[in-house]
mmCIF file with all atom_site columns, C-alpha atoms in Angstrom:
data_model
loop_
_atom_site.group_PDB
_atom_site.id
_atom_site.type_symbol
_atom_site.label_atom_id
_atom_site.label_alt_id
_atom_site.label_comp_id
_atom_site.label_asym_id
_atom_site.label_entity_id
_atom_site.label_seq_id
_atom_site.pdbx_PDB_ins_code
_atom_site.Cartn_x
_atom_site.Cartn_y
_atom_site.Cartn_z
_atom_site.occupancy
_atom_site.B_iso_or_equiv
_atom_site.pdbx_formal_charge
_atom_site.auth_seq_id
_atom_site.auth_comp_id
_atom_site.auth_asym_id
_atom_site.auth_atom_id
_atom_site.pdbx_PDB_model_num
ATOM 1   C CA . MET O 1 1   ? 81.927  106.644 106.652 1.00 47.00 ? 797 MET O CA 1
ATOM 2   C CA . THR O 1 2   ? 84.654  104.023 106.539 1.00 49.00 ? 798 THR O CA 1
ATOM 3   C CA . ASP O 1 3   ? 87.270  106.675 105.717 1.00 70.00 ? 799 ASP O CA 1
ATOM 4   C CA . LEU O 1 4   ? 87.126  108.101 109.263 1.00 76.00 ? 800 LEU O CA 1
ATOM 5   C CA . ASN O 1 5   ? 88.944  106.631 112.235 1.00 81.00 ? 801 ASN O CA 1
ATOM 6   C CA . GLU O 1 6   ? 87.735  106.688 115.837 1.00 83.00 ? 802 GLU O CA 1
ATOM 7   C CA . TYR O 1 7   ? 89.689  109.835 116.754 1.00 84.00 ? 803 TYR O CA 1
ATOM 8   C CA . GLU O 1 8   ? 88.276  111.764 113.795 1.00 83.00 ? 804 GLU O CA 1
ATOM 9   C CA . CYS O 1 9   ? 84.770  110.639 114.720 1.00 84.00 ? 805 CYS O CA 1
ATOM 10  C CA . GLU O 1 10  ? 85.289  111.944 118.253 1.00 85.00 ? 806 GLU O CA 1
ATOM 11  C CA . MET O 1 11  ? 86.581  115.248 116.864 1.00 84.00 ? 807 MET O CA 1
ATOM 12  C CA . LEU O 1 12  ? 83.527  115.615 114.612 1.00 85.00 ? 808 LEU O CA 1
ATOM 13  C CA . ASP O 1 13  ? 81.228  114.925 117.558 1.00 85.00 ? 809 ASP O CA 1
ATOM 14  C CA . ALA O 1 14  ? 83.126  117.534 119.595 1.00 85.00 ? 810 ALA O CA 1
ATOM 15  C CA . VAL O 1 15  ? 82.526  120.113 116.849 1.00 84.00 ? 811 VAL O CA 1
ATOM 16  C CA . LEU O 1 16  ? 78.809  119.271 116.785 1.00 84.00 ? 812 LEU O CA 1
ATOM 17  C CA . GLU O 1 17  ? 78.675  119.564 120.576 1.00 84.00 ? 813 GLU O CA 1
ATOM 18  C CA . ALA O 1 18  ? 80.408  122.966 120.426 1.00 84.00 ? 814 ALA O CA 1
ATOM 19  C CA . PHE O 1 19  ? 77.423  124.593 118.712 1.00 79.00 ? 815 PHE O CA 1
ATOM 20  C CA . GLY O 1 20  ? 75.744  126.909 121.186 1.00 70.00 ? 816 GLY O CA 1
ATOM 21  C CA . VAL O 1 21  ? 72.237  128.265 121.617 1.00 66.00 ? 817 VAL O CA 1
ATOM 22  C CA . PRO O 1 22  ? 72.281  130.263 118.348 1.00 74.00 ? 818 PRO O CA 1
ATOM 23  C CA . ASP O 1 23  ? 73.316  127.006 116.610 1.00 80.00 ? 819 ASP O CA 1
ATOM 24  C CA . ASN O 1 24  ? 76.307  128.502 114.818 1.00 83.00 ? 820 ASN O CA 1
ATOM 25  C CA . LEU O 1 25  ? 80.074  128.695 115.135 1.00 84.00 ? 821 LEU O CA 1
ATOM 26  C CA . THR O 1 26  ? 82.235  131.509 113.833 1.00 84.00 ? 822 THR O CA 1
ATOM 27  C CA . ARG O 1 27  ? 85.548  131.036 112.056 1.00 84.00 ? 823 ARG O CA 1
ATOM 28  C CA . GLY O 1 28  ? 87.342  132.188 115.218 1.00 85.00 ? 824 GLY O CA 1
ATOM 29  C CA . GLN O 1 29  ? 85.540  129.639 117.357 1.00 85.00 ? 825 GLN O CA 1
ATOM 30  C CA . LEU O 1 30  ? 86.442  126.884 114.893 1.00 83.00 ? 826 LEU O CA 1
ATOM 31  C CA . MET O 1 31  ? 90.096  127.917 114.942 1.00 85.00 ? 827 MET O CA 1
ATOM 32  C CA . GLU O 1 32  ? 90.010  127.892 118.752 1.00 86.00 ? 828 GLU O CA 1
ATOM 33  C CA . LEU O 1 33  ? 88.518  124.382 118.758 1.00 84.00 ? 829 LEU O CA 1
ATOM 34  C CA . PHE O 1 34  ? 91.388  123.106 116.592 1.00 84.00 ? 830 PHE O CA 1
ATOM 35  C CA . ASP O 1 35  ? 94.179  125.091 118.291 1.00 86.00 ? 831 ASP O CA 1
ATOM 36  C CA . GLY O 1 36  ? 94.723  127.225 115.206 1.00 84.00 ? 832 GLY O CA 1
ATOM 37  C CA . ASP O 1 37  ? 95.222  124.298 112.833 1.00 84.00 ? 833 ASP O CA 1
ATOM 38  C CA . GLU O 1 38  ? 93.204  125.508 109.845 1.00 84.00 ? 834 GLU O CA 1
ATOM 39  C CA . ALA O 1 39  ? 93.924  122.420 107.731 1.00 84.00 ? 835 ALA O CA 1
ATOM 40  C CA . VAL O 1 40  ? 92.390  120.053 110.289 1.00 85.00 ? 836 VAL O CA 1
ATOM 41  C CA . ALA O 1 41  ? 89.494  122.423 110.936 1.00 85.00 ? 837 ALA O CA 1
ATOM 42  C CA . PHE O 1 42  ? 88.821  122.664 107.189 1.00 85.00 ? 838 PHE O CA 1
ATOM 43  C CA . ALA O 1 43  ? 88.865  118.873 106.816 1.00 85.00 ? 839 ALA O CA 1
ATOM 44  C CA . MET O 1 44  ? 86.426  118.426 109.708 1.00 86.00 ? 840 MET O CA 1
ATOM 45  C CA . VAL O 1 45  ? 84.081  121.122 108.347 1.00 85.00 ? 841 VAL O CA 1
ATOM 46  C CA . GLN O 1 46  ? 84.157  119.419 104.945 1.00 86.00 ? 842 GLN O CA 1
ATOM 47  C CA . ALA O 1 47  ? 83.241  116.077 106.545 1.00 86.00 ? 843 ALA O CA 1
ATOM 48  C CA . LEU O 1 48  ? 80.313  117.673 108.387 1.00 86.00 ? 844 LEU O CA 1
ATOM 49  C CA . ALA O 1 49  ? 79.133  119.426 105.213 1.00 85.00 ? 845 ALA O CA 1
ATOM 50  C CA . ARG O 1 50  ? 79.469  116.206 103.192 1.00 86.00 ? 846 ARG O CA 1
ATOM 51  C CA . GLU O 1 51  ? 77.126  114.516 105.670 1.00 87.00 ? 847 GLU O CA 1
ATOM 52  C CA . GLY O 1 52  ? 74.688  117.433 105.354 1.00 87.00 ? 848 GLY O CA 1
ATOM 53  C CA . LEU O 1 53  ? 74.836  118.236 109.070 1.00 87.00 ? 849 LEU O CA 1
ATOM 54  C CA . VAL O 1 54  ? 75.989  121.852 108.751 1.00 87.00 ? 850 VAL O CA 1
ATOM 55  C CA . ALA O 1 55  ? 75.616  124.754 106.345 1.00 84.00 ? 851 ALA O CA 1
ATOM 56  C CA . GLU O 1 56  ? 78.434  127.149 105.503 1.00 84.00 ? 852 GLU O CA 1
ATOM 57  C CA . ASN O 1 57  ? 77.836  130.884 105.472 1.00 82.00 ? 853 ASN O CA 1
ATOM 58  C CA . GLY O 1 58  ? 80.224  133.517 104.111 1.00 78.00 ? 854 GLY O CA 1
ATOM 59  C CA . LYS O 1 59  ? 82.845  131.202 102.686 1.00 69.00 ? 855 LYS O CA 1
ATOM 60  C CA . PRO O 1 60  ? 85.722  133.322 101.296 1.00 67.00 ? 856 PRO O CA 1
ATOM 61  C CA . GLY O 1 61  ? 87.472  130.684 99.160  1.00 64.00 ? 857 GLY O CA 1
ATOM 62  C CA . HIS O 1 62  ? 87.573  127.044 98.096  1.00 63.00 ? 858 HIS O CA 1
ATOM 63  C CA . TYR O 1 63  ? 90.163  125.996 100.687 1.00 64.00 ? 859 TYR O CA 1
ATOM 64  C CA . GLU O 1 64  ? 89.347  128.300 103.573 1.00 78.00 ? 860 GLU O CA 1
ATOM 65  C CA . LEU O 1 65  ? 87.038  128.055 106.533 1.00 81.00 ? 861 LEU O CA 1
ATOM 66  C CA . PRO O 1 66  ? 83.647  129.734 106.236 1.00 84.00 ? 862 PRO O CA 1
ATOM 67  C CA . GLU O 1 67  ? 82.941  132.850 108.289 1.00 84.00 ? 863 GLU O CA 1
ATOM 68  C CA . LYS O 1 68  ? 80.082  131.046 110.018 1.00 85.00 ? 864 LYS O CA 1
ATOM 69  C CA . LEU O 1 69  ? 79.032  127.421 110.315 1.00 84.00 ? 865 LEU O CA 1
ATOM 70  C CA . ILE O 1 70  ? 75.335  126.773 110.972 1.00 85.00 ? 866 ILE O CA 1
ATOM 71  C CA . LEU O 1 71  ? 74.065  123.558 112.567 1.00 85.00 ? 867 LEU O CA 1
ATOM 72  C CA . LYS O 1 72  ? 71.181  122.013 110.626 1.00 85.00 ? 868 LYS O CA 1
ATOM 73  C CA . PRO O 1 73  ? 68.336  120.209 112.450 1.00 84.00 ? 869 PRO O CA 1
ATOM 74  C CA . LYS O 1 74  ? 69.646  116.978 110.942 1.00 86.00 ? 870 LYS O CA 1
ATOM 75  C CA . GLY O 1 75  ? 72.976  117.605 112.712 1.00 82.00 ? 871 GLY O CA 1
ATOM 76  C CA . GLU O 1 76  ? 71.305  118.112 116.060 1.00 82.00 ? 872 GLU O CA 1
ATOM 77  C CA . LYS O 1 77  ? 69.293  114.899 115.668 1.00 85.00 ? 873 LYS O CA 1
ATOM 78  C CA . PHE O 1 78  ? 72.381  113.029 114.482 1.00 85.00 ? 874 PHE O CA 1
ATOM 79  C CA . LEU O 1 79  ? 74.318  114.089 117.597 1.00 81.00 ? 875 LEU O CA 1
ATOM 80  C CA . LYS O 1 80  ? 71.435  113.079 119.891 1.00 84.00 ? 876 LYS O CA 1
ATOM 81  C CA . ASP O 1 81  ? 71.465  109.634 118.261 1.00 85.00 ? 877 ASP O CA 1
ATOM 82  C CA . GLY O 1 82  ? 75.115  109.155 119.230 1.00 85.00 ? 878 GLY O CA 1
ATOM 83  C CA . GLY O 1 83  ? 76.876  110.979 116.431 1.00 85.00 ? 879 GLY O CA 1
ATOM 84  C CA . PHE O 1 84  ? 79.882  109.790 114.500 1.00 86.00 ? 880 PHE O CA 1
ATOM 85  C CA . THR O 1 85  ? 81.328  107.839 117.427 1.00 86.00 ? 881 THR O CA 1
ATOM 86  C CA . ARG O 1 86  ? 78.244  105.649 117.723 1.00 87.00 ? 882 ARG O CA 1
ATOM 87  C CA . ARG O 1 87  ? 78.162  105.115 113.960 1.00 86.00 ? 883 ARG O CA 1
ATOM 88  C CA . TYR O 1 88  ? 81.850  104.152 114.016 1.00 84.00 ? 884 TYR O CA 1
ATOM 89  C CA . GLN O 1 89  ? 81.302  101.660 116.847 1.00 84.00 ? 885 GLN O CA 1
ATOM 90  C CA . MET O 1 90  ? 78.300  100.158 115.055 1.00 83.00 ? 886 MET O CA 1
ATOM 91  C CA . GLU O 1 91  ? 80.406  99.654  111.925 1.00 80.00 ? 887 GLU O CA 1
ATOM 92  C CA . GLN O 1 92  ? 83.141  97.979  113.958 1.00 78.00 ? 888 GLN O CA 1
ATOM 93  C CA . HIS O 1 93  ? 80.677  95.447  115.388 1.00 76.00 ? 889 HIS O CA 1
ATOM 94  C CA . LYS O 1 94  ? 78.942  94.763  112.081 1.00 69.00 ? 890 LYS O CA 1
ATOM 95  C CA . PRO O 1 95  ? 79.852  91.286  110.809 1.00 63.00 ? 891 PRO O CA 1
ATOM 96  C CA . VAL O 1 96  ? 81.887  91.230  107.648 1.00 56.00 ? 892 VAL O CA 1
ATOM 97  C CA . GLU O 1 97  ? 79.777  89.893  104.825 1.00 56.00 ? 893 GLU O CA 1
ATOM 98  C CA . ILE O 1 98  ? 81.409  87.251  102.682 1.00 55.00 ? 894 ILE O CA 1
ATOM 99  C CA . GLY O 1 99  ? 80.529  87.272  99.009  1.00 53.00 ? 895 GLY O CA 1
ATOM 100 C CA . GLY O 1 100 ? 77.746  84.907  98.086  1.00 59.00 ? 896 GLY O CA 1
ATOM 101 C CA . THR O 1 101 ? 78.216  81.673  96.234  1.00 77.00 ? 897 THR O CA 1
ATOM 102 C CA . LEU O 1 102 ? 79.778  78.428  97.298  1.00 79.00 ? 898 LEU O CA 1
ATOM 103 C CA . ALA O 1 103 ? 82.130  78.524  94.305  1.00 79.00 ? 899 ALA O CA 1
ATOM 104 C CA . LYS O 1 104 ? 83.520  81.898  95.395  1.00 80.00 ? 900 LYS O CA 1
ATOM 105 C CA . LEU O 1 105 ? 84.073  80.591  98.913  1.00 83.00 ? 901 LEU O CA 1
ATOM 106 C CA . GLN O 1 106 ? 85.825  77.493  97.567  1.00 83.00 ? 902 GLN O CA 1
ATOM 107 C CA . GLN O 1 107 ? 88.073  79.655  95.401  1.00 84.00 ? 903 GLN O CA 1
ATOM 108 C CA . GLN O 1 108 ? 88.891  81.857  98.359  1.00 86.00 ? 904 GLN O CA 1
ATOM 109 C CA . ASN O 1 109 ? 89.593  78.767  100.472 1.00 87.00 ? 905 ASN O CA 1
ATOM 110 C CA . MET O 1 110 ? 91.955  77.359  97.816  1.00 90.00 ? 906 MET O CA 1
ATOM 111 C CA . ARG O 1 111 ? 93.744  80.688  97.497  1.00 89.00 ? 907 ARG O CA 1
ATOM 112 C CA . LEU O 1 112 ? 94.209  80.878  101.273 1.00 91.00 ? 908 LEU O CA 1
ATOM 113 C CA . GLN O 1 113 ? 95.479  77.273  101.429 1.00 92.00 ? 909 GLN O CA 1
ATOM 114 C CA . ASN O 1 114 ? 97.989  78.013  98.659  1.00 91.00 ? 910 ASN O CA 1
ATOM 115 C CA . GLU O 1 115 ? 99.090  81.143  100.478 1.00 91.00 ? 911 GLU O CA 1
ATOM 116 C CA . LYS O 1 116 ? 99.502  79.123  103.692 1.00 92.00 ? 912 LYS O CA 1
ATOM 117 C CA . LEU O 1 117 ? 101.661 76.521  101.912 1.00 91.00 ? 913 LEU O CA 1
ATOM 118 C CA . ALA O 1 118 ? 103.771 79.248  100.309 1.00 91.00 ? 914 ALA O CA 1
ATOM 119 C CA . ASN O 1 119 ? 104.283 80.874  103.715 1.00 92.00 ? 915 ASN O CA 1
ATOM 120 C CA . LYS O 1 120 ? 105.259 77.530  105.299 1.00 93.00 ? 916 LYS O CA 1
ATOM 121 C CA . SER O 1 121 ? 107.777 76.957  102.501 1.00 92.00 ? 917 SER O CA 1
ATOM 122 C CA . GLU O 1 122 ? 109.222 80.429  102.982 1.00 94.00 ? 918 GLU O CA 1
ATOM 123 C CA . ILE O 1 123 ? 109.491 79.866  106.746 1.00 95.00 ? 919 ILE O CA 1
ATOM 124 C CA . ALA O 1 124 ? 111.350 76.583  106.154 1.00 94.00 ? 920 ALA O CA 1
ATOM 125 C CA . ASP O 1 125 ? 113.760 78.300  103.752 1.00 94.00 ? 921 ASP O CA 1
ATOM 126 C CA . LEU O 1 126 ? 114.384 81.102  106.220 1.00 96.00 ? 922 LEU O CA 1
ATOM 127 C CA . GLN O 1 127 ? 115.001 78.614  109.051 1.00 97.00 ? 923 GLN O CA 1
ATOM 128 C CA . LYS O 1 128 ? 117.514 76.772  106.851 1.00 96.00 ? 924 LYS O CA 1
ATOM 129 C CA . THR O 1 129 ? 119.274 80.069  106.114 1.00 96.00 ? 925 THR O CA 1
ATOM 130 C CA . VAL O 1 130 ? 119.427 80.903  109.820 1.00 97.00 ? 926 VAL O CA 1
ATOM 131 C CA . LYS O 1 131 ? 120.955 77.486  110.609 1.00 97.00 ? 927 LYS O CA 1
ATOM 132 C CA . ASN O 1 132 ? 123.575 77.935  107.862 1.00 97.00 ? 928 ASN O CA 1
ATOM 133 C CA . LEU O 1 133 ? 124.472 81.386  109.173 1.00 97.00 ? 929 LEU O CA 1
ATOM 134 C CA . GLN O 1 134 ? 124.752 80.038  112.724 1.00 97.00 ? 930 GLN O CA 1
ATOM 135 C CA . LEU O 1 135 ? 127.064 77.250  111.490 1.00 97.00 ? 931 LEU O CA 1
ATOM 136 C CA . ARG O 1 136 ? 129.254 79.807  109.700 1.00 97.00 ? 932 ARG O CA 1
ATOM 137 C CA . GLN O 1 137 ? 129.350 81.882  112.866 1.00 97.00 ? 933 GLN O CA 1
ATOM 138 C CA . TYR O 1 138 ? 130.510 78.872  114.940 1.00 97.00 ? 934 TYR O CA 1
ATOM 139 C CA . ILE O 1 139 ? 133.171 77.997  112.368 1.00 97.00 ? 935 ILE O CA 1
ATOM 140 C CA . LEU O 1 140 ? 134.422 81.594  112.332 1.00 97.00 ? 936 LEU O CA 1
ATOM 141 C CA . PHE O 1 141 ? 134.500 81.649  116.131 1.00 97.00 ? 937 PHE O CA 1
ATOM 142 C CA . GLY O 1 142 ? 136.491 78.378  116.119 1.00 97.00 ? 938 GLY O CA 1
ATOM 143 C CA . LEU O 1 143 ? 138.966 79.795  113.590 1.00 97.00 ? 939 LEU O CA 1
ATOM 144 C CA . ILE O 1 144 ? 139.439 82.906  115.749 1.00 97.00 ? 940 ILE O CA 1
ATOM 145 C CA . VAL O 1 145 ? 140.133 80.728  118.812 1.00 97.00 ? 941 VAL O CA 1
ATOM 146 C CA . VAL O 1 146 ? 142.631 78.610  116.820 1.00 97.00 ? 942 VAL O CA 1
ATOM 147 C CA . ALA O 1 147 ? 144.326 81.791  115.540 1.00 97.00 ? 943 ALA O CA 1
ATOM 148 C CA . LEU O 1 148 ? 144.606 83.161  119.074 1.00 96.00 ? 944 LEU O CA 1
ATOM 149 C CA . ILE O 1 149 ? 146.098 79.920  120.389 1.00 96.00 ? 945 ILE O CA 1
ATOM 150 C CA . PHE O 1 150 ? 148.490 79.752  117.418 1.00 96.00 ? 946 PHE O CA 1
ATOM 151 C CA . GLY O 1 151 ? 149.504 83.370  118.035 1.00 95.00 ? 947 GLY O CA 1
ATOM 152 C CA . TYR O 1 152 ? 150.094 82.672  121.719 1.00 95.00 ? 948 TYR O CA 1
ATOM 153 C CA . PHE O 1 153 ? 152.330 79.673  120.992 1.00 94.00 ? 949 PHE O CA 1
ATOM 154 C CA . LEU O 1 154 ? 154.143 81.536  118.223 1.00 94.00 ? 950 LEU O CA 1
ATOM 155 C CA . SER O 1 155 ? 154.861 84.458  120.555 1.00 93.00 ? 951 SER O CA 1
ATOM 156 C CA . ALA O 1 156 ? 156.060 82.017  123.247 1.00 91.00 ? 952 ALA O CA 1
ATOM 157 C CA . LEU O 1 157 ? 158.430 80.332  120.765 1.00 91.00 ? 953 LEU O CA 1
ATOM 158 C CA . LEU O 1 158 ? 159.825 83.678  119.598 1.00 90.00 ? 954 LEU O CA 1
ATOM 159 C CA . LYS O 1 159 ? 160.580 84.767  123.165 1.00 88.00 ? 955 LYS O CA 1
ATOM 160 C CA . ASN O 1 160 ? 162.729 81.708  123.750 1.00 73.00 ? 956 ASN O CA 1
#
């Protein structure tokens, strides 16, 4: 389930909700749901089939939409329980489990501390580079001002 984002979950729920009283959708209805985008429709149908929520009927080829998609009872129950959107939200709120032993946690802590020190060192180096570039910029600006003043005086001397 972790391979689906929130938008895809909402789309899958919308497909499940689109099943009518006969509990089936035709190829045309699927294409209408996805504004004619067969690739997206195919991907969504594959996700529903992978979960075992729908059955395909009259499938012409490996990479084409079936002629009819039939909603299984499991799919109806799944949608009533909140569908993919609810499952996605539950996964987002589930605490991330950290691997077990104290030794692993200490190793992870050391690795993170080393990474932090490396990042601080890199930040210091970058700040030093920025200061050097700023100094060069000021020196160049000063040289331009001196050249302009020298040019002004030189032009004044040549006029006289």
